[in-house]
Amino acid sequence: MAPPLRILHITDPHLHGQRDARMRGVNTDDTLVATLAHALGGKLRPDLVLATGDLVQDETRAGYERFHELLGDLGLPVYCLPGNHDDPGLMRELLSAAPFRFCGVAEHGAWSLIMLNSFTRGDDGGLLAPEDLELLDRTLASGGAAHCLVALHHQPVPMGSLWLDSVPLRNADEFLAICDRHSRLRGIVWGHVHQASDRERRGVRLLSTPSTCAQFRPASDQFALDTRPPGYRWLDLHADGSIDTTVVWVE
Ligand SMILES: [Fe+2]
């Protein structure tokens, strides 16, 4: 069998313009550096990196330049999409040229990766614009590849955590209705919730990935930090449409 498409999924690094800045006590620069060293220092080699938003916490150019510096020389494509804390304009400006890519569709053998922008100004929740919903519908209907994986920042299904479920993908109903119309969708991955989850809905794998910095306590109705360390996810996308995945915690 052909080797799988192997994706290193990182999310919510929350970098700052100042490298020594902390978020809730965590130096997010240090934890991203440690996460990348952990993921790329082992024997598994990804084919690409997928970063699903909240790349920069303080919307600074220097924050995106630092992300570029840390990921630009890996010799790998780095696919990026924005989260609620990002500045999509700055991000598009600084993270569009190869090896980076800002949103859109990428074809890799048997798989299409559909990367959506759910940023909406003034809201920590997310919203997919009509053109993104159209892109999703069109690609799921007629993309070249046999199987599709969708990536976005905000959760399209409840996490069972009152405060997080108040800032979800606001038009999840529309999003899921499109997903339900097509048979080539195999998985949906997101960030934003700073915790790992792995479920299935109508034959589609639903995966959230922990942050490269601090985690949120699952099933907590109020905001609460978890004691888990930084984390990341491996995704192996097989040519037969199956997905093997593991979350790795950076102890
Ligand atoms: Fe977020």
XYZ file of C-alpha atoms and ligand atoms in Angstrom:
252
model
C 0.000 0.000 0.000
C 1.177 3.538 -0.707
C 2.537 5.381 2.341
C -0.015 7.650 4.030
C -0.002 11.413 3.808
C 1.440 12.287 7.199
C 0.399 15.619 8.720
C 1.835 17.268 11.792
C -1.122 19.170 13.223
C -0.232 22.018 15.563
C -2.647 24.642 16.813
C -3.121 27.695 19.021
C 0.524 28.600 19.650
C -0.526 32.142 20.729
C 2.846 33.729 19.970
C 3.538 37.349 20.931
C 5.523 40.163 19.419
C 7.833 39.985 22.442
C 9.471 36.605 22.831
C 9.510 36.735 26.617
C 5.769 37.493 26.866
C 3.621 35.047 28.775
C 0.014 34.006 28.478
C -1.490 32.701 31.726
C 2.010 32.098 33.024
C 3.230 30.214 29.955
C 5.984 31.445 27.651
C 4.270 30.499 24.403
C 7.440 30.926 22.350
C 9.247 28.368 24.497
C 6.376 25.876 24.299
C 6.109 26.142 20.491
C 9.868 25.658 20.154
C 9.699 22.623 22.476
C 6.685 21.187 20.623
C 8.375 21.464 17.228
C 11.596 19.963 18.581
C 9.630 17.064 20.052
C 7.606 16.437 16.900
C 10.438 16.814 14.412
C 13.239 15.325 16.493
C 11.818 11.793 16.448
C 11.676 9.163 13.772
C 8.374 10.249 12.205
C 8.720 12.717 9.367
C 5.623 14.654 8.309
C 4.812 15.525 4.702
C 3.404 18.856 5.814
C 2.485 20.973 8.820
C -1.084 22.140 9.415
C -1.561 25.080 11.820
C -5.197 25.784 12.691
C -5.183 29.298 14.061
C -4.511 31.537 17.019
C -0.947 31.618 15.734
C -0.418 35.034 17.330
C -2.071 36.290 20.510
C -1.380 40.021 20.208
C -1.990 40.564 16.482
C 1.559 41.829 15.932
C 3.630 41.643 12.775
C 6.559 40.473 14.923
C 4.471 37.526 16.127
C 3.869 36.313 12.557
C 7.505 36.955 11.667
C 8.504 34.722 14.563
C 6.110 31.986 13.371
C 7.688 32.335 9.907
C 11.162 32.081 11.408
C 10.319 28.923 13.383
C 8.517 27.074 10.574
C 9.858 28.544 7.344
C 13.003 26.452 7.061
C 11.680 22.974 7.799
C 11.611 22.006 4.123
C 7.874 21.282 4.506
C 4.701 22.970 3.330
C 3.066 24.838 6.221
C -0.674 25.321 5.793
C -2.202 28.027 7.963
C -5.670 29.288 8.733
C -6.741 32.006 11.183
C -8.381 31.831 14.603
C -10.212 34.438 16.618
C -6.993 35.895 18.044
C -5.309 36.285 14.653
C -5.125 39.231 12.301
C -6.094 37.534 9.028
C -4.802 40.468 6.950
C -1.326 40.343 8.493
C -1.356 36.580 8.412
C -2.244 36.462 4.726
C 0.464 39.037 3.989
C 3.214 37.172 5.863
C 2.161 33.526 5.525
C 1.060 33.122 1.915
C 4.349 32.605 0.050
C 5.869 29.104 -0.079
C 6.450 27.123 2.023
C 3.433 28.772 3.689
C -0.092 28.802 2.445
C -3.089 30.739 3.771
C -6.377 28.779 3.620
C -7.751 27.254 0.420
C -7.551 23.749 -1.011
C -4.417 21.620 -1.361
C -4.360 18.315 -3.239
C -2.077 15.526 -2.066
C -2.574 12.245 -3.913
C -5.824 10.659 -2.802
C -6.619 13.552 -0.437
C -7.907 17.109 -0.711
C -7.240 19.308 2.298
C -9.862 22.045 2.625
C -8.690 24.845 4.913
C -11.373 27.320 5.939
C -11.297 30.791 7.466
C -13.779 31.048 10.373
C -12.412 34.357 11.734
C -15.073 36.989 12.275
C -14.180 40.375 13.686
C -15.270 41.221 17.222
C -16.331 37.676 18.117
C -14.389 34.888 19.803
C -16.777 32.511 18.094
C -16.399 31.862 14.380
C -18.350 32.274 11.178
C -17.780 30.847 7.710
C -18.472 33.410 4.997
C -20.717 32.385 2.072
C -17.665 32.060 -0.186
C -16.025 29.607 2.238
C -19.202 27.540 2.447
C -19.304 27.571 -1.345
C -15.671 26.486 -1.578
C -16.416 23.643 0.821
C -19.483 22.537 -1.132
C -17.728 22.782 -4.493
C -14.620 20.912 -3.379
C -16.542 18.154 -1.635
C -18.641 17.783 -4.793
C -16.012 17.933 -7.484
C -12.474 18.090 -6.109
C -9.920 15.889 -7.801
C -9.105 13.649 -4.860
C -11.036 10.645 -3.575
C -11.080 11.754 0.064
C -11.353 15.105 1.856
C -10.186 16.458 5.192
C -11.558 19.804 6.395
C -9.602 22.016 8.788
C -10.865 25.125 10.579
C -10.268 26.925 13.867
C -13.655 26.766 15.635
C -15.448 23.654 16.799
C -18.451 22.724 14.607
C -19.939 20.485 17.323
C -20.396 21.100 21.073
C -17.469 20.242 23.334
C -19.630 19.751 26.451
C -18.093 22.801 28.109
C -20.489 25.724 28.662
C -18.014 28.585 28.215
C -16.333 27.048 25.147
C -19.675 26.154 23.633
C -20.618 29.842 23.820
C -17.848 30.614 21.282
C -18.241 27.875 18.636
C -18.569 27.991 14.875
C -21.781 30.068 14.799
C -23.034 28.702 11.490
C -22.200 25.087 12.269
C -25.674 24.030 11.077
C -24.974 25.338 7.582
C -21.481 23.862 7.639
C -22.670 20.411 8.741
C -25.551 20.441 6.253
C -22.992 20.804 3.448
C -20.795 18.098 4.984
C -23.799 15.779 5.126
C -24.556 16.215 1.416
C -21.278 14.642 0.289
C -19.713 11.216 0.570
C -16.007 12.023 0.206
C -15.524 13.813 3.517
C -13.526 11.639 5.939
C -12.507 13.989 8.729
C -12.818 17.455 10.288
C -10.035 18.849 12.487
C -9.977 22.016 14.583
C -8.149 23.926 17.317
C -9.550 26.716 19.549
C -10.652 24.382 22.380
C -7.142 23.579 23.678
C -7.975 19.940 24.326
C -7.917 16.605 22.544
C -11.090 14.887 21.383
C -11.802 12.118 18.895
C -15.346 11.299 17.850
C -17.293 10.192 14.824
C -20.406 11.701 13.262
C -22.114 10.032 10.297
C -18.933 8.204 9.382
C -16.787 11.363 9.562
C -13.971 11.588 12.115
C -14.168 14.694 14.340
C -10.862 15.659 15.925
C -9.754 18.521 18.148
C -6.090 18.994 18.919
C -4.439 20.396 22.032
C -2.609 23.701 21.951
C 1.162 24.007 21.761
C 0.824 26.123 24.968
C -1.706 25.781 27.837
C -4.761 23.481 27.765
C -8.365 24.023 28.874
C -9.976 21.591 31.289
C -12.436 19.350 29.402
C -16.106 19.397 30.468
C -15.621 22.486 32.639
C -18.545 24.921 32.547
C -16.351 27.883 33.525
C -12.989 28.774 32.090
C -10.368 26.534 33.729
C -6.862 25.535 32.756
C -5.930 21.877 32.574
C -2.651 20.550 33.945
C -1.800 18.868 30.628
C 1.424 19.947 28.918
C 1.696 21.280 25.334
C 0.542 18.848 22.681
C 0.230 18.116 18.979
C -1.377 15.535 16.712
C -0.149 13.184 14.010
C -2.594 12.483 11.198
C -1.895 9.645 8.794
C -4.287 9.905 5.853
C -4.356 6.606 3.981
C -5.120 6.160 0.304
C -8.180 4.055 1.185
C -9.684 7.017 3.085
C -8.940 5.783 6.592
C -7.302 8.021 9.192
C -4.825 6.953 11.856
C -4.169 9.599 14.453
C -2.464 10.084 17.805
C -2.075 13.013 20.154
C 1.367 13.496 21.645
C 1.870 15.408 24.908
C 5.180 17.205 25.326
C 6.057 16.305 28.913
Fe -9.277 30.338 19.453
